[in-house]
PDB file of C-alpha atoms in Angstrom:
ATOM      1  CA  UNK A   1     141.082  94.465  68.571  1.00  0.00           C
ATOM      2  CA  UNK A   2     144.036  96.534  67.262  1.00  0.00           C
ATOM      3  CA  UNK A   3     143.182  99.440  64.999  1.00  0.00           C
ATOM      4  CA  UNK A   4     145.140 100.070  61.812  1.00  0.00           C
ATOM      5  CA  UNK A   5     147.361 103.203  61.808  1.00  0.00           C
ATOM      6  CA  UNK A   6     145.122 104.827  59.193  1.00  0.00           C
ATOM      7  CA  UNK A   7     142.052 104.267  61.374  1.00  0.00           C
ATOM      8  CA  UNK A   8     143.830 105.691  64.413  1.00  0.00           C
ATOM      9  CA  UNK A   9     144.945 108.742  62.453  1.00  0.00           C
ATOM     10  CA  UNK A  10     141.431 109.354  61.115  1.00  0.00           C
ATOM     11  CA  UNK A  11     139.952 109.090  64.598  1.00  0.00           C
ATOM     12  CA  UNK A  12     142.612 111.385  66.030  1.00  0.00           C
ATOM     13  CA  UNK A  13     141.943 113.998  63.333  1.00  0.00           C
ATOM     14  CA  UNK A  14     138.182 113.803  63.948  1.00  0.00           C
ATOM     15  CA  UNK A  15     138.695 114.145  67.703  1.00  0.00           C
ATOM     16  CA  UNK A  16     141.064 117.088  67.235  1.00  0.00           C
ATOM     17  CA  UNK A  17     138.488 118.871  65.087  1.00  0.00           C
ATOM     18  CA  UNK A  18     135.859 118.359  67.777  1.00  0.00           C
ATOM     19  CA  UNK A  19     138.117 119.386  70.681  1.00  0.00           C
ATOM     20  CA  UNK A  20     137.974 123.225  70.414  1.00  0.00           C
ATOM     21  CA  UNK A  21     134.166 123.208  70.229  1.00  0.00           C
ATOM     22  CA  UNK A  22     133.875 120.931  73.262  1.00  0.00           C
ATOM     23  CA  UNK A  23     136.255 123.074  75.312  1.00  0.00           C
ATOM     24  CA  UNK A  24     134.496 126.315  74.340  1.00  0.00           C
ATOM     25  CA  UNK A  25     131.045 124.887  75.110  1.00  0.00           C
ATOM     26  CA  UNK A  26     132.239 123.521  78.452  1.00  0.00           C
ATOM     27  CA  UNK A  27     133.840 126.859  79.384  1.00  0.00           C
ATOM     28  CA  UNK A  28     130.589 128.693  78.647  1.00  0.00           C
ATOM     29  CA  UNK A  29     128.582 126.175  80.625  1.00  0.00           C
ATOM     30  CA  UNK A  30     130.990 126.201  83.574  1.00  0.00           C
ATOM     31  CA  UNK A  31     130.799 130.007  83.685  1.00  0.00           C
ATOM     32  CA  UNK A  32     127.022 129.774  84.206  1.00  0.00           C
ATOM     33  CA  UNK A  33     127.271 127.482  87.197  1.00  0.00           C
ATOM     34  CA  UNK A  34     128.026 128.411  90.787  1.00  0.00           C
ATOM     35  CA  UNK A  35     129.540 131.815  89.946  1.00  0.00           C
ATOM     36  CA  UNK A  36     132.240 132.690  92.431  1.00  0.00           C
ATOM     37  CA  UNK A  37     132.326 129.151  93.791  1.00  0.00           C
ATOM     38  CA  UNK A  38     135.558 127.894  95.261  1.00  0.00           C
ATOM     39  CA  UNK A  39     135.595 124.194  94.605  1.00  0.00           C
ATOM     40  CA  UNK A  40     134.369 122.042  97.446  1.00  0.00           C
ATOM     41  CA  UNK A  41     135.722 124.151 100.299  1.00  0.00           C
ATOM     42  CA  UNK A  42     134.316 123.263 103.673  1.00  0.00           C
ATOM     43  CA  UNK A  43     135.108 123.583 107.362  1.00  0.00           C
ATOM     44  CA  UNK A  44     137.211 120.834 108.889  1.00  0.00           C
ATOM     45  CA  UNK A  45     140.662 119.881 110.169  1.00  0.00           C
ATOM     46  CA  UNK A  46     143.371 121.939 108.551  1.00  0.00           C
ATOM     47  CA  UNK A  47     145.943 124.683 108.922  1.00  0.00           C
ATOM     48  CA  UNK A  48     144.399 127.566 106.980  1.00  0.00           C
ATOM     49  CA  UNK A  49     141.798 130.025 108.183  1.00  0.00           C
ATOM     50  CA  UNK A  50     138.563 129.845 106.192  1.00  0.00           C
ATOM     51  CA  UNK A  51     135.861 131.967 107.847  1.00  0.00           C
ATOM     52  CA  UNK A  52     134.319 133.256 111.030  1.00  0.00           C
ATOM     53  CA  UNK A  53     130.851 131.949 111.818  1.00  0.00           C
ATOM     54  CA  UNK A  54     128.429 132.608 114.688  1.00  0.00           C
ATOM     55  CA  UNK A  55     128.829 130.151 117.536  1.00  0.00           C
ATOM     56  CA  UNK A  56     126.224 127.393 117.686  1.00  0.00           C
ATOM     57  CA  UNK A  57     124.947 125.231 120.498  1.00  0.00           C
ATOM     58  CA  UNK A  58     127.540 122.539 121.068  1.00  0.00           C
ATOM     59  CA  UNK A  59     130.584 124.721 120.332  1.00  0.00           C
ATOM     60  CA  UNK A  60     132.996 124.614 123.273  1.00  0.00           C
ATOM     61  CA  UNK A  61     134.386 127.696 124.979  1.00  0.00           C
ATOM     62  CA  UNK A  62     137.797 126.685 123.654  1.00  0.00           C
ATOM     63  CA  UNK A  63     136.557 126.961 120.059  1.00  0.00           C
ATOM     64  CA  UNK A  64     135.348 130.578 120.497  1.00  0.00           C
ATOM     65  CA  UNK A  65     137.547 133.266 118.986  1.00  0.00           C
ATOM     66  CA  UNK A  66     137.343 135.739 121.841  1.00  0.00           C
ATOM     67  CA  UNK A  67     139.253 138.530 120.069  1.00  0.00           C
ATOM     68  CA  UNK A  68     136.758 138.522 117.153  1.00  0.00           C
ATOM     69  CA  UNK A  69     133.814 138.098 119.533  1.00  0.00           C
ATOM     70  CA  UNK A  70     134.892 141.121 121.574  1.00  0.00           C
ATOM     71  CA  UNK A  71     134.144 143.378 118.598  1.00  0.00           C
ATOM     72  CA  UNK A  72     130.422 142.536 118.676  1.00  0.00           C
ATOM     73  CA  UNK A  73     127.645 141.313 120.910  1.00  0.00           C
ATOM     74  CA  UNK A  74     127.803 137.786 119.439  1.00  0.00           C
ATOM     75  CA  UNK A  75     130.304 134.987 119.854  1.00  0.00           C
ATOM     76  CA  UNK A  76     132.210 133.703 116.814  1.00  0.00           C
ATOM     77  CA  UNK A  77     134.078 130.526 115.970  1.00  0.00           C
ATOM     78  CA  UNK A  78     137.152 130.595 113.741  1.00  0.00           C
ATOM     79  CA  UNK A  79     136.673 127.814 111.145  1.00  0.00           C
ATOM     80  CA  UNK A  80     139.623 126.278 109.393  1.00  0.00           C
ATOM     81  CA  UNK A  81     139.427 124.907 105.884  1.00  0.00           C
ATOM     82  CA  UNK A  82     139.358 121.147 105.529  1.00  0.00           C
ATOM     83  CA  UNK A  83     142.461 119.786 103.876  1.00  0.00           C
ATOM     84  CA  UNK A  84     141.915 116.473 102.184  1.00  0.00           C
ATOM     85  CA  UNK A  85     143.786 114.258  99.760  1.00  0.00           C
ATOM     86  CA  UNK A  86     140.581 113.432  97.916  1.00  0.00           C
ATOM     87  CA  UNK A  87     140.446 113.855  94.164  1.00  0.00           C
ATOM     88  CA  UNK A  88     137.553 113.726  91.723  1.00  0.00           C
ATOM     89  CA  UNK A  89     137.564 111.047  89.017  1.00  0.00           C
ATOM     90  CA  UNK A  90     135.350 111.402  85.922  1.00  0.00           C
ATOM     91  CA  UNK A  91     134.122 108.522  83.772  1.00  0.00           C
ATOM     92  CA  UNK A  92     131.949 108.872  80.661  1.00  0.00           C
ATOM     93  CA  UNK A  93     130.611 105.763  78.969  1.00  0.00           C
ATOM     94  CA  UNK A  94     132.021 105.148  75.505  1.00  0.00           C
ATOM     95  CA  UNK A  95     129.491 102.425  74.711  1.00  0.00           C
ATOM     96  CA  UNK A  96     128.095 102.542  71.188  1.00  0.00           C
ATOM     97  CA  UNK A  97     124.629 103.223  72.572  1.00  0.00           C
ATOM     98  CA  UNK A  98     125.850 106.630  73.797  1.00  0.00           C
ATOM     99  CA  UNK A  99     126.002 107.728  70.156  1.00  0.00           C
ATOM    100  CA  UNK A 100     122.205 107.811  69.921  1.00  0.00           C
ATOM    101  CA  UNK A 101     120.206 110.966  69.252  1.00  0.00           C
ATOM    102  CA  UNK A 102     116.517 110.865  68.388  1.00  0.00           C
ATOM    103  CA  UNK A 103     116.542 114.137  66.431  1.00  0.00           C
ATOM    104  CA  UNK A 104     119.120 116.187  64.482  1.00  0.00           C
ATOM    105  CA  UNK A 105     118.662 119.204  66.760  1.00  0.00           C
ATOM    106  CA  UNK A 106     119.625 117.216  69.861  1.00  0.00           C
ATOM    107  CA  UNK A 107     123.146 116.159  70.833  1.00  0.00           C
ATOM    108  CA  UNK A 108     124.042 112.506  71.126  1.00  0.00           C
ATOM    109  CA  UNK A 109     123.998 111.181  74.668  1.00  0.00           C
ATOM    110  CA  UNK A 110     127.755 110.727  74.670  1.00  0.00           C
ATOM    111  CA  UNK A 111     128.363 114.303  73.535  1.00  0.00           C
ATOM    112  CA  UNK A 112     126.127 115.701  76.283  1.00  0.00           C
ATOM    113  CA  UNK A 113     127.777 113.470  78.893  1.00  0.00           C
ATOM    114  CA  UNK A 114     131.228 114.662  77.814  1.00  0.00           C
ATOM    115  CA  UNK A 115     130.090 118.284  78.000  1.00  0.00           C
ATOM    116  CA  UNK A 116     128.736 117.811  81.524  1.00  0.00           C
ATOM    117  CA  UNK A 117     131.849 115.981  82.707  1.00  0.00           C
ATOM    118  CA  UNK A 118     134.243 118.555  81.258  1.00  0.00           C
ATOM    119  CA  UNK A 119     132.262 121.544  82.533  1.00  0.00           C
ATOM    120  CA  UNK A 120     132.088 119.979  85.996  1.00  0.00           C
ATOM    121  CA  UNK A 121     135.840 119.405  85.863  1.00  0.00           C
ATOM    122  CA  UNK A 122     136.376 123.055  84.963  1.00  0.00           C
ATOM    123  CA  UNK A 123     134.232 124.252  87.875  1.00  0.00           C
ATOM    124  CA  UNK A 124     136.146 122.023  90.275  1.00  0.00           C
ATOM    125  CA  UNK A 125     139.538 123.014  88.859  1.00  0.00           C
ATOM    126  CA  UNK A 126     138.539 126.663  89.208  1.00  0.00           C
ATOM    127  CA  UNK A 127     138.154 126.003  92.926  1.00  0.00           C
ATOM    128  CA  UNK A 128     141.543 124.353  93.305  1.00  0.00           C
ATOM    129  CA  UNK A 129     140.346 120.738  93.226  1.00  0.00           C
ATOM    130  CA  UNK A 130     142.322 117.897  91.671  1.00  0.00           C
ATOM    131  CA  UNK A 131     140.419 116.266  88.812  1.00  0.00           C
ATOM    132  CA  UNK A 132     141.234 113.445  86.403  1.00  0.00           C
ATOM    133  CA  UNK A 133     139.632 110.844  84.200  1.00  0.00           C
ATOM    134  CA  UNK A 134     139.115 107.620  86.108  1.00  0.00           C
ATOM    135  CA  UNK A 135     142.303 105.568  86.007  1.00  0.00           C
ATOM    136  CA  UNK A 136     144.475 108.584  85.152  1.00  0.00           C
ATOM    137  CA  UNK A 137     146.318 110.988  87.480  1.00  0.00           C
ATOM    138  CA  UNK A 138     144.176 113.717  89.012  1.00  0.00           C
ATOM    139  CA  UNK A 139     145.788 117.135  88.773  1.00  0.00           C
ATOM    140  CA  UNK A 140     144.927 120.728  89.622  1.00  0.00           C
ATOM    141  CA  UNK A 141     145.398 123.788  87.442  1.00  0.00           C
ATOM    142  CA  UNK A 142     143.941 125.268  84.280  1.00  0.00           C
ATOM    143  CA  UNK A 143     145.992 123.065  81.950  1.00  0.00           C
ATOM    144  CA  UNK A 144     144.254 119.981  83.310  1.00  0.00           C
ATOM    145  CA  UNK A 145     140.995 120.980  81.588  1.00  0.00           C
ATOM    146  CA  UNK A 146     142.625 120.537  78.174  1.00  0.00           C
ATOM    147  CA  UNK A 147     143.941 117.121  79.239  1.00  0.00           C
ATOM    148  CA  UNK A 148     140.459 116.087  80.331  1.00  0.00           C
ATOM    149  CA  UNK A 149     138.935 117.196  77.038  1.00  0.00           C
ATOM    150  CA  UNK A 150     141.575 115.428  74.977  1.00  0.00           C
ATOM    151  CA  UNK A 151     141.228 112.246  77.019  1.00  0.00           C
ATOM    152  CA  UNK A 152     137.463 112.178  76.561  1.00  0.00           C
ATOM    153  CA  UNK A 153     137.462 112.825  72.835  1.00  0.00           C
ATOM    154  CA  UNK A 154     140.309 110.400  72.126  1.00  0.00           C
ATOM    155  CA  UNK A 155     138.797 107.538  74.138  1.00  0.00           C
ATOM    156  CA  UNK A 156     137.978 104.676  71.744  1.00  0.00           C
ATOM    157  CA  UNK A 157     134.345 103.742  71.273  1.00  0.00           C
ATOM    158  CA  UNK A 158     133.520 100.398  72.872  1.00  0.00           C
ATOM    159  CA  UNK A 159     132.928  97.437  70.612  1.00  0.00           C
ATOM    160  CA  UNK A 160     129.574  96.765  72.299  1.00  0.00           C
ATOM    161  CA  UNK A 161     126.539  98.868  73.114  1.00  0.00           C
ATOM    162  CA  UNK A 162     127.781  99.406  76.659  1.00  0.00           C
ATOM    163  CA  UNK A 163     130.998  99.497  78.638  1.00  0.00           C
ATOM    164  CA  UNK A 164     131.892  99.768  82.311  1.00  0.00           C
ATOM    165  CA  UNK A 165     134.609 101.356  84.433  1.00  0.00           C
ATOM    166  CA  UNK A 166     136.994  98.717  85.822  1.00  0.00           C
ATOM    167  CA  UNK A 167     136.551  98.513  89.620  1.00  0.00           C
ATOM    168  CA  UNK A 168     140.255  97.797  90.116  1.00  0.00           C
ATOM    169  CA  UNK A 169     141.231 101.373  89.205  1.00  0.00           C
ATOM    170  CA  UNK A 170     139.380 102.777  92.225  1.00  0.00           C
ATOM    171  CA  UNK A 171     141.596 104.215  94.952  1.00  0.00           C
ATOM    172  CA  UNK A 172     140.859 105.405  98.488  1.00  0.00           C
ATOM    173  CA  UNK A 173     140.058 109.074  99.009  1.00  0.00           C
ATOM    174  CA  UNK A 174     138.346 109.549  95.671  1.00  0.00           C
ATOM    175  CA  UNK A 175     135.030 110.968  94.616  1.00  0.00           C
ATOM    176  CA  UNK A 176     133.715 109.599  91.343  1.00  0.00           C
ATOM    177  CA  UNK A 177     131.268 110.923  88.753  1.00  0.00           C
ATOM    178  CA  UNK A 178     129.917 108.185  86.466  1.00  0.00           C
ATOM    179  CA  UNK A 179     127.883 109.222  83.387  1.00  0.00           C
ATOM    180  CA  UNK A 180     126.148 106.559  81.296  1.00  0.00           C
ATOM    181  CA  UNK A 181     122.743 105.665  79.896  1.00  0.00           C
ATOM    182  CA  UNK A 182     122.598 102.564  82.151  1.00  0.00           C
ATOM    183  CA  UNK A 183     120.303 100.842  79.653  1.00  0.00           C
ATOM    184  CA  UNK A 184     122.235  97.602  79.290  1.00  0.00           C
ATOM    185  CA  UNK A 185     123.073  94.931  81.888  1.00  0.00           C
ATOM    186  CA  UNK A 186     123.715  96.947  85.074  1.00  0.00           C
ATOM    187  CA  UNK A 187     125.555  94.200  86.994  1.00  0.00           C
ATOM    188  CA  UNK A 188     128.785  96.231  86.790  1.00  0.00           C
ATOM    189  CA  UNK A 189     127.174  99.012  88.842  1.00  0.00           C
ATOM    190  CA  UNK A 190     126.715  96.705  91.826  1.00  0.00           C
ATOM    191  CA  UNK A 191     130.319  95.492  91.601  1.00  0.00           C
ATOM    192  CA  UNK A 192     131.688  99.023  91.274  1.00  0.00           C
ATOM    193  CA  UNK A 193     129.704 100.364  94.219  1.00  0.00           C
ATOM    194  CA  UNK A 194     130.642  97.395  96.407  1.00  0.00           C
ATOM    195  CA  UNK A 195     134.333  98.100  95.870  1.00  0.00           C
ATOM    196  CA  UNK A 196     133.768 101.844  96.297  1.00  0.00           C
ATOM    197  CA  UNK A 197     132.040 101.295  99.641  1.00  0.00           C
ATOM    198  CA  UNK A 198     134.943  99.139 100.820  1.00  0.00           C
ATOM    199  CA  UNK A 199     137.429 101.895  99.940  1.00  0.00           C
ATOM    200  CA  UNK A 200     135.385 104.737 101.356  1.00  0.00           C
ATOM    201  CA  UNK A 201     134.864 106.207  97.888  1.00  0.00           C
ATOM    202  CA  UNK A 202     131.796 108.384  97.358  1.00  0.00           C
ATOM    203  CA  UNK A 203     130.315 109.659  94.179  1.00  0.00           C
ATOM    204  CA  UNK A 204     127.482 110.196  91.732  1.00  0.00           C
ATOM    205  CA  UNK A 205     125.732 108.131  89.104  1.00  0.00           C
ATOM    206  CA  UNK A 206     124.076 110.215  86.379  1.00  0.00           C
ATOM    207  CA  UNK A 207     121.899 108.645  83.698  1.00  0.00           C
ATOM    208  CA  UNK A 208     121.895 110.565  80.405  1.00  0.00           C
ATOM    209  CA  UNK A 209     119.086 109.708  77.986  1.00  0.00           C
ATOM    210  CA  UNK A 210     117.556 111.039  74.798  1.00  0.00           C
ATOM    211  CA  UNK A 211     113.931 112.182  75.295  1.00  0.00           C
ATOM    212  CA  UNK A 212     112.758 109.451  72.920  1.00  0.00           C
ATOM    213  CA  UNK A 213     114.218 106.954  75.398  1.00  0.00           C
ATOM    214  CA  UNK A 214     112.479 108.799  78.209  1.00  0.00           C
ATOM    215  CA  UNK A 215     109.032 108.919  76.586  1.00  0.00           C
ATOM    216  CA  UNK A 216     108.953 106.111  73.974  1.00  0.00           C
ATOM    217  CA  UNK A 217     106.964 108.066  71.327  1.00  0.00           C
ATOM    218  CA  UNK A 218     106.791 105.189  68.839  1.00  0.00           C
ATOM    219  CA  UNK A 219     103.730 103.722  67.120  1.00  0.00           C
ATOM    220  CA  UNK A 220     103.002 101.234  64.362  1.00  0.00           C
ATOM    221  CA  UNK A 221     105.628  99.005  62.820  1.00  0.00           C
ATOM    222  CA  UNK A 222     109.108  99.851  64.138  1.00  0.00           C
ATOM    223  CA  UNK A 223     112.384  97.959  63.906  1.00  0.00           C
ATOM    224  CA  UNK A 224     114.370  98.574  67.089  1.00  0.00           C
ATOM    225  CA  UNK A 225     118.101  97.932  66.746  1.00  0.00           C
ATOM    226  CA  UNK A 226     121.002  98.654  69.038  1.00  0.00           C
ATOM    227  CA  UNK A 227     123.907 100.682  67.681  1.00  0.00           C
ATOM    228  CA  UNK A 228     126.180  97.654  67.565  1.00  0.00           C
ATOM    229  CA  UNK A 229     123.508  95.583  65.836  1.00  0.00           C
ATOM    230  CA  UNK A 230     123.727  92.930  68.546  1.00  0.00           C
ATOM    231  CA  UNK A 231     120.105  93.470  69.611  1.00  0.00           C
ATOM    232  CA  UNK A 232     117.074  93.705  67.309  1.00  0.00           C
ATOM    233  CA  UNK A 233     113.331  93.706  67.850  1.00  0.00           C
ATOM    234  CA  UNK A 234     110.825  94.004  65.016  1.00  0.00           C
ATOM    235  CA  UNK A 235     107.550  95.316  66.454  1.00  0.00           C
ATOM    236  CA  UNK A 236     104.267  95.578  64.548  1.00  0.00           C
ATOM    237  CA  UNK A 237     102.639  97.564  67.369  1.00  0.00           C
ATOM    238  CA  UNK A 238     105.269  99.752  69.030  1.00  0.00           C
ATOM    239  CA  UNK A 239     102.633 101.775  70.863  1.00  0.00           C
ATOM    240  CA  UNK A 240     101.545  98.610  72.646  1.00  0.00           C
ATOM    241  CA  UNK A 241     105.042  98.324  74.135  1.00  0.00           C
ATOM    242  CA  UNK A 242     105.080 101.804  75.683  1.00  0.00           C
ATOM    243  CA  UNK A 243     103.549 100.964  79.059  1.00  0.00           C
ATOM    244  CA  UNK A 244     105.845  97.992  79.627  1.00  0.00           C
ATOM    245  CA  UNK A 245     108.899  99.964  78.479  1.00  0.00           C
ATOM    246  CA  UNK A 246     108.184 102.917  80.786  1.00  0.00           C
ATOM    247  CA  UNK A 247     107.603 100.543  83.692  1.00  0.00           C
ATOM    248  CA  UNK A 248     110.968  98.877  83.085  1.00  0.00           C
ATOM    249  CA  UNK A 249     112.717 102.250  82.804  1.00  0.00           C
ATOM    250  CA  UNK A 250     111.188 103.341  86.121  1.00  0.00           C
ATOM    251  CA  UNK A 251     112.236 100.052  87.715  1.00  0.00           C
ATOM    252  CA  UNK A 252     115.798 100.477  86.432  1.00  0.00           C
ATOM    253  CA  UNK A 253     115.985 103.972  87.892  1.00  0.00           C
ATOM    254  CA  UNK A 254     114.599 102.780  91.231  1.00  0.00           C
ATOM    255  CA  UNK A 255     117.263 100.060  91.273  1.00  0.00           C
ATOM    256  CA  UNK A 256     120.055 102.495  90.414  1.00  0.00           C
ATOM    257  CA  UNK A 257     118.891 104.910  93.085  1.00  0.00           C
ATOM    258  CA  UNK A 258     118.728 102.142  95.693  1.00  0.00           C
ATOM    259  CA  UNK A 259     122.203 100.904  94.764  1.00  0.00           C
ATOM    260  CA  UNK A 260     123.633 104.420  94.915  1.00  0.00           C
ATOM    261  CA  UNK A 261     122.029 105.320  98.229  1.00  0.00           C
ATOM    262  CA  UNK A 262     123.093 101.994  99.732  1.00  0.00           C
ATOM    263  CA  UNK A 263     126.712 102.893  98.989  1.00  0.00           C
ATOM    264  CA  UNK A 264     126.351 106.493 100.176  1.00  0.00           C
ATOM    265  CA  UNK A 265     126.281 107.788  96.595  1.00  0.00           C
ATOM    266  CA  UNK A 266     123.808 109.977  94.693  1.00  0.00           C
ATOM    267  CA  UNK A 267     121.762 109.131  91.596  1.00  0.00           C
ATOM    268  CA  UNK A 268     120.333 111.581  89.086  1.00  0.00           C
ATOM    269  CA  UNK A 269     119.150 111.598  85.492  1.00  0.00           C
ATOM    270  CA  UNK A 270     119.215 114.083  82.647  1.00  0.00           C
ATOM    271  CA  UNK A 271     117.515 114.246  79.243  1.00  0.00           C
ATOM    272  CA  UNK A 272     119.380 115.806  76.332  1.00  0.00           C
ATOM    273  CA  UNK A 273     116.514 118.204  75.527  1.00  0.00           C
ATOM    274  CA  UNK A 274     116.893 119.838  78.951  1.00  0.00           C
ATOM    275  CA  UNK A 275     119.319 122.642  79.749  1.00  0.00           C
ATOM    276  CA  UNK A 276     122.714 121.169  80.684  1.00  0.00           C
ATOM    277  CA  UNK A 277     123.174 123.850  83.351  1.00  0.00           C
ATOM    278  CA  UNK A 278     120.460 122.194  85.448  1.00  0.00           C
ATOM    279  CA  UNK A 279     122.331 118.897  85.502  1.00  0.00           C
ATOM    280  CA  UNK A 280     125.677 120.601  86.111  1.00  0.00           C
ATOM    281  CA  UNK A 281     124.323 122.565  89.068  1.00  0.00           C
ATOM    282  CA  UNK A 282     122.965 119.351  90.558  1.00  0.00           C
ATOM    283  CA  UNK A 283     126.243 117.484  90.061  1.00  0.00           C
ATOM    284  CA  UNK A 284     128.229 120.268  91.670  1.00  0.00           C
ATOM    285  CA  UNK A 285     125.830 120.525  94.582  1.00  0.00           C
ATOM    286  CA  UNK A 286     125.731 116.832  95.458  1.00  0.00           C
ATOM    287  CA  UNK A 287     129.520 116.644  95.322  1.00  0.00           C
ATOM    288  CA  UNK A 288     129.528 119.160  98.149  1.00  0.00           C
ATOM    289  CA  UNK A 289     129.751 122.512  96.402  1.00  0.00           C
TER     290      UNK A 289
END
């Protein structure tokens, strides 16, 4: 569906107004995480010296740096820094359901997911990594953070409650970070991970939920309606649904975790009433930081 120019202009103005706050919040959050970190640096094949480390069982005599070892009683190996063409791709669901917040003091799921994605991108860019939104060029450098923020805020909201990243945009030598609520039909996850496994692409699935979706604190007569209006359920005894709902949520998470681990990925979840730094630290760590 094509949007009218007036609608596009209004959305662009709203996104532009939101952009400085998102960037500032992400910068503050990124500064709290992994202070002094240098991207995803690791030992491996490469040209540049990285660090000396004590020799371990299994290191060959050829790998010992005898000049450095002569200055102490221990033997040291000269590690080089891995040089890889991998880039990190970020994808944040723009499904209408991501606009949900159960209380005025809590951010919408989509807003929290954007904050986490942008802050993670800033941490990685700070370490020299190449980062981009999925399907767009991954670049290094400080200016890329502004491009990421603009791309996220200007992305159109999906017409339905959910959306999915197109598997065809995956490329070899990528790491992906997928943020969604994963509450609708998850068939796309299986398709995405199957293609990722075939291309040697690793990554992370992170489920972002409002605490009301985590705990189901409803009772009495409640009309449940999806953001798009496509789904409705009029309950006269919402409390009686809690046990079944929580069981289905647990089953969905078990399925997502199994799918992720089967493809060599990681799965985590985050509630919007928890500190975002906890989720950001976890994302950075499982990516290899």
